[in-house]
Amino acid sequence: MVTSSFPTSVAVFALITLQVGTQDSFIAAVYEHAVILPNKTKTPVSQEDALNLMNKNIDILERAIQQAAEQGARIIVTPEDALYGWEFTRETVFPYLEDIPDPQVNWIPCQDSRRFGHTPVQARLSCLAKNNSIYVLANLGDKKPCNSRHSTCPPNGYFQYNTNVVYNTEGKLVARYHKYHLYSEHQFDVPEKPELVTFNTTFGRFGIFTCFDIFFYDPAVTLVKDFHVDTILFPTAWMNVLPLLTAIEFHSAWAMGMGVNLLAANTHHVSLNMTGSGIYAPNGPKVYHYDMKTELGKLLLSEVDSHPLSSLAHPTAVNWSAYATTIKPFPVQKSTFKGFISRDGFNFTELFENAGNLTVCQKELCCHLSYRMLQKEENEVYVLGAFTGLHGRRRREYWQVCTMLKCKTTNLTTCGRPVETASTRFEMFSLSGTFGTKYVFPEVLLTEIHLSPGKFEVLKDGRLVNKNGSSEPILTVSLFGRWYTKDSFYSSSGTSNSAITYLLIFILLMILALQNIVMV
C-alpha cells in the first residue's frame, strides 16, 4: 500500500514495472447493502451490543461476498457505513470502533486477531477474504489514541476516523484509508492531510476514497493524475439529489471524465434517497442499480479492463472548450431568466421550438446547444442552463455547469426542481461550453432515473452528442465541470496542497544535492 506523496516519475516507473505479467481484465463486484441500523440512543451501547449489530450486517455481506467469489469476482466493494449506519455522536459511535493499524505491519487478522487489541470485526472480514479467495473492501471506524493534553487531541483521548480497509486473498490487510472530506459526520475527525492510498494486484493498480471525497482534487484527481491508478474503489452513503447529482448519474460521469474504472457501492435506504450502485468504465456503465421501490440489497458483477488508460477502448483526450470557443453564440430565441438548482443560481433559456440552436451565458461560461426533438410534448418544458461559481450553502467548491433539463411543470419557476419522469424524445442533441477547467464530467439521465449506455459520446472538441438514433425520454443532459483551483480553500496561487507538497520535496532534494556537490 502507498499512502504518501512521491514524485510522479517514480509512480510512472512503478506502473510500467507492475504491468508486466498482469491480466487484461477481471470480474469486479459491488454490493448495495440495506443496513441494519442500531436503535437511536443518546448514551453509548456496550461493546458487546455494538459487535452483535455489526455481525448481523456482516452476515448479509458474507453471503454477497460468497456469491461474488462463486461467480469469479476478484474484488468486491461494500458500502460506506455498512456495518452500523450513520446517526451517531462521538460518544455513541465509540463502541463500534477498532484500532486499525498501518498495513505496513504485515498483518493477517484472521490468523492473529489479538495482535492489535480487540479486533473481532477486522478478523472476520479478513477471514471472509481469505476463505473466499477474494479482495474485500469494507468501511468501518478507526480509533487512534492521542495525548489528551495536546491541543489537537479530542477530549476522550482518541482520534476517530471514517475508514476503508482492504484485505487480499490471503486475508492480509493491504490498504487503509481515512476519509478526508467529511459530510456532516460529527462523530469522526478529519485527518491531518488527504491520504493517497493505492495498492497493486495482478489485475491492476487500485486507489481508494469515500463518498464526498469524489468532489475534490485531493485525493480523487491526484490518485488518477499522479498515481496512475486503473480502478477506484468507492464506498459511499450517497443521498440522491436531482437533477444533477443522483449517484448513478454523477459516478458514471466521473469515471468517463477521468478515464478510469469506478466500483461504487452505495448504502440502500429509500427514505433517505440512498440507492444507486454501479461498475463504471471510461466508455460507460458496465452495470448499475437504482431502486427506490424496495428495501432489498443488490449484488452487481461485471468484467472490466485491468488497465483502461492503455486500452484501445479508452476515449481520446478531450479539449472541453475547443468547439464552444470557436463558434459565435447562437441567437437567443427568448430572453433568459433566473432559476435555481438547489441553492445555485442558473441562467436559463427555454427550448421554445421543436428544433434549434441556443446559447446561454453566465459570466465567463457560455453553453451552446443544438437539438431536434422527435415531437415536442405540449405539457413538457425544457431549458438550457448555465452556472459558474462557488456551489451551495458552503460556497467551497467551484462549479461550471451546462445543462439541458426538463422543468417540473410548464411553469418556468419550477425549472431546476427534481423531476423523475419525462416523455419527450430527442432525435439529436449537441451540448458544449466554454469551460475554464479540463475536469468536466458528461451526464445523461433518462426518465425514471436510468442511464443511457451506448447512446451518447463526447467528441474530442468537447461536444456531448447523442449517437445510435433517438434517445429514450430525457431528464437531463449535462456537462458538469469542477474548477478545483478556484475552490475557496485553495492557496492564493491556485495550487493544490498535494502540488505544494511535491514542490517542497523537490526543493529539499535539490538543496541536499547542492550541499553534496559543495562538500565534494
Coordinates of C-alpha atoms in Angstrom, one line a residue:
M1 CA 0.0 0.0 0.0
V2 CA 1.2 3.5 -0.8
T3 CA -0.1 6.3 1.5
S4 CA 2.4 9.1 0.9
S5 CA 3.1 11.6 -1.9
F6 CA 6.1 10.9 -4.1
P7 CA 7.4 12.3 -7.4
T8 CA 5.2 11.4 -10.4
S9 CA 8.2 9.9 -12.3
V10 CA 8.5 7.2 -9.6
A11 CA 4.8 6.4 -9.9
V12 CA 5.1 6.1 -13.7
F13 CA 8.2 3.8 -13.3
A14 CA 6.3 1.6 -10.8
L15 CA 3.3 1.5 -13.1
I16 CA 5.3 0.3 -16.1
T17 CA 7.1 -2.3 -14.0
L18 CA 3.9 -3.7 -12.4
Q19 CA 2.1 -4.1 -15.7
V20 CA 4.5 -6.8 -16.8
G21 CA 2.7 -10.2 -16.4
T22 CA -0.7 -8.7 -15.4
Q23 CA -4.1 -9.8 -16.6
D24 CA -6.0 -7.8 -19.2
S25 CA -9.4 -8.0 -17.5
F26 CA -11.1 -9.1 -14.3
I27 CA -14.5 -9.6 -12.8
A28 CA -15.5 -6.9 -10.2
A29 CA -18.3 -6.9 -7.8
V30 CA -20.1 -4.2 -5.7
Y31 CA -22.9 -4.8 -3.2
E32 CA -25.6 -2.2 -2.3
H33 CA -26.5 -3.0 1.3
A34 CA -29.7 -2.2 3.2
V35 CA -28.0 -1.6 6.6
I36 CA -29.5 -2.9 9.8
L37 CA -29.4 0.2 11.9
P38 CA -29.0 0.5 15.7
N39 CA -31.7 1.8 17.9
K40 CA -31.4 5.6 18.4
T41 CA -29.8 6.4 21.7
K42 CA -28.1 9.3 23.4
T43 CA -25.9 7.0 25.5
P44 CA -23.3 4.6 24.2
V45 CA -24.2 0.9 23.9
S46 CA -21.9 -1.8 25.3
Q47 CA -19.1 -3.0 23.1
E48 CA -20.8 -6.4 23.0
D49 CA -24.1 -4.9 21.7
A50 CA -22.2 -2.9 19.1
L51 CA -20.4 -6.1 17.9
N52 CA -23.7 -8.0 17.8
L53 CA -25.2 -5.4 15.4
M54 CA -22.1 -5.3 13.2
N55 CA -22.1 -9.1 13.0
K56 CA -25.7 -9.0 11.8
N57 CA -24.7 -6.7 8.9
I58 CA -21.6 -8.8 8.2
D59 CA -23.8 -11.9 8.0
I60 CA -25.5 -10.3 5.0
L61 CA -22.3 -9.1 3.5
E62 CA -20.8 -12.6 3.9
R63 CA -23.5 -14.0 1.6
A64 CA -22.8 -11.4 -1.0
I65 CA -19.0 -12.0 -0.8
Q66 CA -19.5 -15.7 -1.2
Q67 CA -21.8 -15.3 -4.2
A68 CA -19.4 -12.9 -5.8
A69 CA -16.5 -15.2 -5.4
E70 CA -18.5 -18.2 -6.7
Q71 CA -19.2 -16.1 -9.9
G72 CA -15.5 -15.4 -10.4
A73 CA -15.1 -11.9 -8.9
R74 CA -11.6 -11.0 -7.9
I75 CA -12.6 -8.0 -5.7
I76 CA -15.8 -6.7 -4.0
V77 CA -16.6 -3.3 -2.6
T78 CA -19.2 -2.9 0.2
P79 CA -20.7 0.5 1.1
E80 CA -19.8 3.3 3.5
D81 CA -21.5 2.9 6.9
A82 CA -22.5 -0.7 6.0
L83 CA -21.7 -2.2 9.4
Y84 CA -23.5 0.2 11.8
G85 CA -25.2 3.1 10.0
W86 CA -24.6 6.9 10.3
E87 CA -26.6 8.5 13.1
F88 CA -24.0 8.9 15.9
T89 CA -22.3 11.4 18.2
R90 CA -18.6 11.0 19.0
E91 CA -19.6 9.2 22.2
T92 CA -22.2 6.8 20.8
V93 CA -20.0 5.6 17.8
F94 CA -17.1 4.8 20.0
P95 CA -18.1 1.2 21.0
Y96 CA -18.2 0.3 17.2
L97 CA -14.6 1.4 16.6
E98 CA -11.4 -0.7 16.4
D99 CA -7.8 0.2 16.2
I100 CA -6.8 -0.4 12.6
P101 CA -3.0 -0.5 12.1
D102 CA -1.0 0.7 9.1
P103 CA -0.9 -2.1 6.5
Q104 CA 2.9 -2.0 6.6
V105 CA 2.8 -4.1 9.8
N106 CA 2.2 -7.1 7.6
W107 CA -0.9 -8.5 9.4
I108 CA -3.5 -11.2 8.7
P109 CA -6.2 -10.6 11.3
C110 CA -7.8 -14.0 10.5
Q111 CA -4.6 -15.7 11.8
D112 CA -3.7 -13.3 14.7
S113 CA -6.8 -11.4 15.8
R114 CA -5.4 -10.2 19.1
R115 CA -2.1 -8.7 17.8
F116 CA -3.6 -5.1 17.9
G117 CA -6.0 -5.5 20.7
H118 CA -9.7 -6.3 20.4
T119 CA -10.3 -6.6 16.7
P120 CA -13.1 -9.1 16.0
V121 CA -14.6 -7.2 13.1
Q122 CA -11.3 -7.0 11.3
A123 CA -10.6 -10.7 12.0
R124 CA -14.0 -11.7 10.5
L125 CA -13.5 -9.5 7.4
S126 CA -10.0 -10.9 6.9
C127 CA -11.4 -14.4 7.1
L128 CA -14.1 -13.7 4.6
A129 CA -11.5 -12.5 2.1
K130 CA -9.2 -15.5 2.8
N131 CA -11.8 -18.2 2.8
N132 CA -13.3 -16.9 -0.4
S133 CA -10.0 -16.0 -2.2
I134 CA -11.3 -12.5 -3.0
Y135 CA -10.2 -9.0 -2.2
V136 CA -12.7 -7.3 0.1
L137 CA -13.1 -3.6 0.8
A138 CA -15.1 -2.7 3.9
N139 CA -15.9 0.5 5.7
L140 CA -15.6 0.8 9.5
G141 CA -14.4 3.1 12.2
D142 CA -10.8 3.5 13.3
K143 CA -9.7 4.9 16.7
K144 CA -6.2 6.2 17.4
P145 CA -5.1 7.2 20.9
C146 CA -3.6 10.6 21.4
N147 CA -2.3 12.7 24.3
S148 CA -5.4 14.5 25.7
R149 CA -3.1 17.4 26.9
H150 CA -2.2 18.1 23.2
S151 CA -4.3 20.9 21.7
T152 CA -5.5 18.9 18.7
C153 CA -6.4 15.7 20.7
P154 CA -10.1 15.3 21.3
P155 CA -11.3 15.2 25.0
N156 CA -11.8 11.5 25.0
G157 CA -8.1 10.9 24.1
Y158 CA -8.8 9.4 20.7
F159 CA -8.9 10.5 17.1
Q160 CA -11.9 8.7 15.3
Y161 CA -11.8 8.2 11.6
N162 CA -14.2 7.0 8.9
T163 CA -12.0 4.3 7.4
N164 CA -11.8 1.9 4.5
V165 CA -9.9 -1.3 4.8
V166 CA -8.9 -3.8 2.0
Y167 CA -7.9 -7.5 2.6
N168 CA -6.3 -9.6 -0.1
T169 CA -7.0 -13.2 -1.0
E170 CA -4.8 -14.3 1.9
G171 CA -6.7 -12.2 4.4
K172 CA -3.8 -9.7 4.7
L173 CA -4.6 -6.1 5.4
V174 CA -3.2 -4.3 2.2
A175 CA -4.8 -0.9 2.4
R176 CA -6.3 1.5 4.9
Y177 CA -7.8 4.9 4.0
H178 CA -9.1 7.6 6.4
K179 CA -11.9 9.7 4.7
Y180 CA -10.8 13.3 4.4
H181 CA -13.9 15.2 3.2
L182 CA -16.5 14.5 5.8
Y183 CA -20.1 15.5 5.2
S184 CA -22.0 16.2 8.5
E185 CA -20.1 13.4 10.2
H186 CA -19.5 14.9 13.6
Q187 CA -18.6 11.5 15.1
F188 CA -15.4 11.5 13.1
D189 CA -12.2 13.6 12.8
V190 CA -10.6 14.9 9.7
P191 CA -7.1 13.5 9.1
E192 CA -4.2 15.9 9.1
K193 CA -3.9 15.8 5.3
P194 CA -5.5 13.8 2.5
E195 CA -4.2 10.3 2.2
L196 CA -3.2 9.0 -1.2
V197 CA -3.8 5.2 -0.8
T198 CA -3.0 2.7 -3.6
F199 CA -2.3 -1.0 -3.8
N200 CA -1.2 -3.2 -6.6
T201 CA -2.6 -6.5 -7.9
T202 CA -2.0 -8.8 -10.9
F203 CA -5.2 -7.2 -12.4
G204 CA -4.4 -3.6 -12.0
R205 CA -3.5 -0.7 -9.7
F206 CA -6.2 0.5 -7.3
G207 CA -6.9 3.7 -5.5
I208 CA -9.4 4.4 -2.7
F209 CA -11.6 7.2 -1.5
T210 CA -15.0 7.6 0.1
C211 CA -18.3 9.3 -0.8
F212 CA -17.9 13.1 -0.6
D213 CA -14.2 12.9 -1.5
I214 CA -15.2 12.4 -5.1
F215 CA -15.9 16.2 -5.5
F216 CA -12.3 17.3 -4.6
Y217 CA -8.9 17.3 -6.3
D218 CA -7.3 15.5 -3.3
P219 CA -7.4 12.6 -3.1
A220 CA -9.7 11.8 -6.1
V221 CA -8.0 13.5 -9.0
T222 CA -4.4 13.1 -7.7
L223 CA -4.8 9.3 -7.5
V224 CA -5.6 9.3 -11.2
K225 CA -3.4 12.1 -12.5
D226 CA -0.2 11.5 -10.4
F227 CA -0.5 7.9 -9.2
H228 CA -2.0 6.4 -12.4
V229 CA -4.5 4.1 -10.8
D230 CA -6.6 1.9 -13.1
T231 CA -9.6 1.4 -10.8
I232 CA -11.1 3.4 -7.9
L233 CA -12.8 1.6 -5.1
F234 CA -15.6 3.8 -3.9
P235 CA -17.8 3.0 -0.9
T236 CA -20.5 5.6 -0.4
A237 CA -23.6 6.6 1.5
W238 CA -25.0 8.8 -1.2
M239 CA -28.2 10.7 -1.0
N240 CA -29.6 11.3 -4.5
V241 CA -30.2 14.9 -5.5
L242 CA -31.9 15.6 -8.8
P243 CA -31.4 16.9 -11.4
L244 CA -27.5 16.7 -11.4
L245 CA -26.4 14.6 -8.5
T246 CA -28.0 11.2 -8.5
A247 CA -25.4 8.5 -7.7
I248 CA -25.5 6.6 -10.9
E249 CA -25.6 9.8 -13.0
F250 CA -22.6 11.5 -11.4
H251 CA -20.5 8.4 -10.7
S252 CA -20.7 7.1 -14.2
A253 CA -19.8 10.6 -15.5
W254 CA -16.8 10.8 -13.2
A255 CA -15.5 7.5 -14.5
M256 CA -15.9 8.7 -18.1
G257 CA -14.4 12.1 -17.4
M258 CA -11.3 10.7 -15.5
G259 CA -10.8 7.7 -17.8
V260 CA -10.7 5.0 -15.0
N261 CA -12.9 2.3 -13.7
L262 CA -15.1 3.2 -10.7
L263 CA -16.5 0.5 -8.4
A264 CA -19.3 2.3 -6.5
A265 CA -21.1 0.6 -3.7
N266 CA -23.9 2.7 -2.1
T267 CA -25.9 2.0 1.0
H268 CA -29.6 1.3 0.4
H269 CA -32.1 3.4 2.4
V270 CA -35.1 4.6 0.4
S271 CA -36.5 7.1 2.9
L272 CA -33.1 9.0 2.7
N273 CA -33.0 8.7 -1.1
M274 CA -30.0 6.4 -0.7
T275 CA -29.6 4.0 -3.7
G276 CA -27.5 3.8 -6.8
S277 CA -24.5 1.5 -7.2
G278 CA -22.6 0.5 -10.2
I279 CA -19.5 -0.7 -12.0
Y280 CA -18.4 2.1 -14.4
A281 CA -15.8 2.2 -17.1
P282 CA -14.4 5.1 -19.1
N283 CA -16.6 4.2 -22.1
G284 CA -19.8 3.9 -20.0
P285 CA -21.5 1.9 -17.2
K286 CA -20.9 -1.8 -17.3
V287 CA -23.8 -2.5 -14.8
Y288 CA -25.7 -0.3 -12.4
H289 CA -28.6 -0.5 -10.0
Y290 CA -31.2 2.2 -8.8
D291 CA -34.1 1.0 -6.7
M292 CA -36.4 3.4 -4.8
K293 CA -39.2 0.8 -4.6
T294 CA -37.9 -2.0 -2.3
E295 CA -35.7 -2.3 0.8
L296 CA -33.5 -5.0 -0.7
G297 CA -29.8 -5.1 -1.2
K298 CA -28.3 -5.9 -4.6
L299 CA -25.1 -7.7 -5.8
L300 CA -23.6 -6.4 -9.1
L301 CA -20.9 -8.0 -11.1
S302 CA -19.1 -7.2 -14.4
E303 CA -15.9 -7.8 -16.3
V304 CA -13.8 -4.7 -16.7
D305 CA -10.4 -3.8 -18.3
S306 CA -7.5 -4.1 -15.9
H307 CA -5.8 -1.1 -17.5
P308 CA -8.4 1.1 -19.1
L309 CA -6.0 4.0 -19.6
S310 CA -3.9 1.9 -22.0
S311 CA -7.0 0.1 -23.5
L312 CA -8.0 0.8 -27.1
A313 CA -11.5 1.4 -25.8
H314 CA -10.4 4.4 -23.8
P315 CA -11.6 7.6 -25.3
T316 CA -9.2 10.1 -26.8
A317 CA -8.2 13.1 -24.6
V318 CA -10.9 15.9 -24.8
N319 CA -10.4 19.6 -25.1
W320 CA -13.6 20.6 -23.3
S321 CA -13.8 24.1 -24.7
A322 CA -12.4 23.6 -28.2
Y323 CA -15.7 23.7 -30.1
A324 CA -17.5 26.2 -27.8
T325 CA -14.8 28.8 -28.0
T326 CA -14.5 28.8 -31.8
I327 CA -18.2 29.5 -32.7
K328 CA -20.3 32.6 -32.4
P329 CA -23.0 32.4 -29.7
F330 CA -26.4 31.3 -31.1
P331 CA -29.1 33.9 -31.0
V332 CA -31.4 33.7 -28.0
Q333 CA -35.0 32.8 -29.0
K334 CA -36.5 34.3 -25.9
S335 CA -35.0 36.2 -23.0
T336 CA -33.0 34.4 -20.4
F337 CA -34.4 34.1 -16.8
K338 CA -33.0 33.2 -13.4
G339 CA -33.7 29.9 -11.8
F340 CA -32.1 27.7 -9.1
I341 CA -30.8 24.1 -8.9
S342 CA -30.6 23.6 -5.2
R343 CA -29.0 26.9 -4.0
D344 CA -27.1 27.7 -7.2
G345 CA -28.5 30.5 -9.4
F346 CA -28.6 29.4 -13.0
N347 CA -29.3 31.5 -16.1
F348 CA -31.9 29.6 -18.2
T349 CA -33.4 29.9 -21.7
E350 CA -36.4 27.9 -22.9
L351 CA -36.2 25.4 -25.8
F352 CA -39.2 27.1 -27.4
E353 CA -39.2 25.2 -30.8
N354 CA -39.1 21.6 -31.8
A355 CA -35.5 22.2 -33.0
G356 CA -33.0 24.9 -32.7
N357 CA -29.6 26.3 -31.7
L358 CA -29.4 28.1 -28.4
T359 CA -26.7 29.8 -26.2
V360 CA -27.0 30.9 -22.6
C361 CA -24.1 32.5 -20.7
Q362 CA -23.2 33.3 -17.1
K363 CA -20.1 35.3 -16.5
E364 CA -17.2 33.6 -18.3
L365 CA -19.2 30.4 -19.2
C366 CA -21.3 30.2 -22.3
C367 CA -23.3 27.0 -23.0
H368 CA -24.2 26.1 -26.6
L369 CA -27.0 23.6 -27.5
S370 CA -28.1 22.3 -30.9
Y371 CA -31.2 20.0 -30.7
R372 CA -34.0 18.3 -32.5
M373 CA -37.0 16.7 -30.7
L374 CA -38.9 13.9 -32.3
Q375 CA -42.0 15.6 -31.1
K376 CA -42.4 18.4 -28.6
E377 CA -44.8 17.4 -25.8
E378 CA -47.2 20.2 -25.0
N379 CA -47.2 19.5 -21.3
E380 CA -43.3 19.5 -21.0
V381 CA -40.9 22.3 -21.0
Y382 CA -37.1 22.1 -21.4
V383 CA -34.5 24.7 -20.7
L384 CA -30.8 25.3 -21.3
G385 CA -28.9 26.4 -18.2
A386 CA -25.5 27.8 -17.3
F387 CA -23.9 28.2 -13.9
T388 CA -20.4 29.2 -12.9
G389 CA -19.4 29.9 -9.3
L390 CA -19.0 28.6 -5.8
H391 CA -21.6 25.9 -5.1
G392 CA -24.3 25.8 -2.5
R393 CA -24.6 27.0 1.1
R394 CA -21.0 26.2 1.9
R395 CA -19.6 28.0 -1.1
R396 CA -16.4 26.0 -1.1
E397 CA -16.4 24.1 -4.5
Y398 CA -16.3 26.0 -7.8
W399 CA -18.6 24.5 -10.4
Q400 CA -19.1 25.2 -14.1
V401 CA -22.3 23.5 -15.4
C402 CA -24.0 23.4 -18.8
T403 CA -27.3 21.6 -18.7
M404 CA -30.4 20.9 -20.7
L405 CA -33.1 19.7 -18.4
K406 CA -36.8 19.1 -18.1
C407 CA -38.7 21.5 -15.8
K408 CA -41.0 20.0 -13.2
T409 CA -44.1 21.7 -14.8
T410 CA -44.8 24.1 -17.6
N411 CA -44.3 26.9 -15.1
L412 CA -40.8 28.2 -15.6
T413 CA -40.3 28.8 -11.9
T414 CA -40.1 25.0 -11.5
C415 CA -37.1 24.6 -13.7
G416 CA -34.3 23.0 -11.8
R417 CA -36.6 21.3 -9.3
P418 CA -36.4 17.5 -9.0
V419 CA -38.4 15.6 -11.6
E420 CA -38.3 11.8 -12.3
T421 CA -40.3 11.2 -15.5
A422 CA -40.4 12.6 -19.0
S423 CA -42.0 11.8 -22.4
T424 CA -40.0 13.9 -24.8
R425 CA -37.5 12.1 -27.0
F426 CA -34.6 13.8 -28.8
E427 CA -33.5 12.8 -32.3
M428 CA -30.4 14.9 -31.9
F429 CA -28.5 16.9 -29.3
S430 CA -25.1 18.6 -29.1
L431 CA -24.1 20.4 -25.8
S432 CA -20.8 22.3 -25.3
G433 CA -19.4 25.0 -23.1
T434 CA -16.5 27.5 -22.8
F435 CA -15.1 25.7 -19.7
G436 CA -12.2 27.1 -17.9
T437 CA -11.3 23.7 -16.5
K438 CA -10.2 20.4 -18.0
Y439 CA -12.2 18.4 -15.4
V440 CA -15.6 18.0 -16.9
F441 CA -18.0 15.1 -16.4
P442 CA -20.7 14.2 -19.0
E443 CA -24.1 13.2 -17.7
V444 CA -27.2 11.9 -19.5
L445 CA -30.1 10.9 -17.3
L446 CA -33.3 9.3 -18.7
T447 CA -36.8 9.1 -17.5
E448 CA -37.4 7.1 -14.3
I449 CA -33.7 7.6 -13.4
H450 CA -32.0 5.4 -16.0
L451 CA -28.6 5.8 -17.7
S452 CA -28.1 5.8 -21.4
P453 CA -25.1 3.5 -22.1
G454 CA -24.0 3.4 -25.7
K455 CA -26.4 6.2 -26.7
F456 CA -24.1 9.3 -26.3
E457 CA -20.4 10.2 -26.7
V458 CA -18.0 13.0 -26.1
L459 CA -16.2 14.3 -29.1
K460 CA -12.5 15.5 -29.0
D461 CA -13.6 19.1 -29.3
G462 CA -15.8 18.9 -26.1
R463 CA -19.2 18.3 -27.6
L464 CA -21.6 15.9 -25.8
V465 CA -23.7 14.4 -28.5
N466 CA -26.2 11.6 -29.0
K467 CA -25.5 8.6 -31.2
N468 CA -27.2 5.4 -32.4
G469 CA -30.6 7.0 -33.1
S470 CA -33.1 8.8 -31.0
S471 CA -33.0 8.8 -27.2
E472 CA -35.3 7.5 -24.6
P473 CA -37.2 10.4 -22.9
I474 CA -34.6 12.7 -21.3
L475 CA -34.5 14.3 -17.9
T476 CA -31.1 15.9 -18.2
V477 CA -28.1 16.2 -20.5
S478 CA -25.3 18.0 -18.7
L479 CA -21.6 18.8 -18.7
F480 CA -20.6 19.1 -15.0
G481 CA -17.3 20.9 -14.6
R482 CA -15.1 21.2 -11.5
W483 CA -12.7 24.1 -11.4
Y484 CA -10.6 23.0 -8.5
T485 CA -8.1 25.8 -8.5
K486 CA -11.0 28.3 -7.8
D487 CA -12.2 26.4 -4.7
S488 CA -12.3 28.7 -1.7
F489 CA -9.8 26.6 0.3
Y490 CA -7.1 26.5 -2.3
S491 CA -4.0 28.6 -1.8
S492 CA -4.0 32.1 -3.3
S493 CA -1.6 30.9 -6.0
G494 CA -4.2 28.4 -7.2
T495 CA -2.0 25.4 -6.3
S496 CA -3.4 22.3 -4.5
N497 CA -2.0 21.0 -1.3
S498 CA -0.5 18.0 -3.0
A499 CA 1.2 20.1 -5.6
I500 CA 2.7 22.2 -2.9
T501 CA 4.0 19.1 -1.2
Y502 CA 5.6 17.8 -4.4
L503 CA 7.3 21.2 -4.9
L504 CA 8.6 21.4 -1.3
I505 CA 10.0 17.8 -1.6
F506 CA 11.7 18.7 -4.9
I507 CA 13.3 21.9 -3.4
L508 CA 14.5 19.9 -0.4
L509 CA 16.1 17.3 -2.6
M510 CA 17.8 20.0 -4.8
I511 CA 19.2 21.6 -1.6
L512 CA 20.6 18.3 -0.4
A513 CA 22.1 17.6 -3.8
L514 CA 23.8 21.0 -3.9
Q515 CA 25.2 20.5 -0.4
N516 CA 26.7 17.3 -1.5
I517 CA 28.3 18.9 -4.6
V518 CA 29.8 21.7 -2.4
M519 CA 31.2 19.2 0.1
V520 CA 32.9 17.3 -2.8

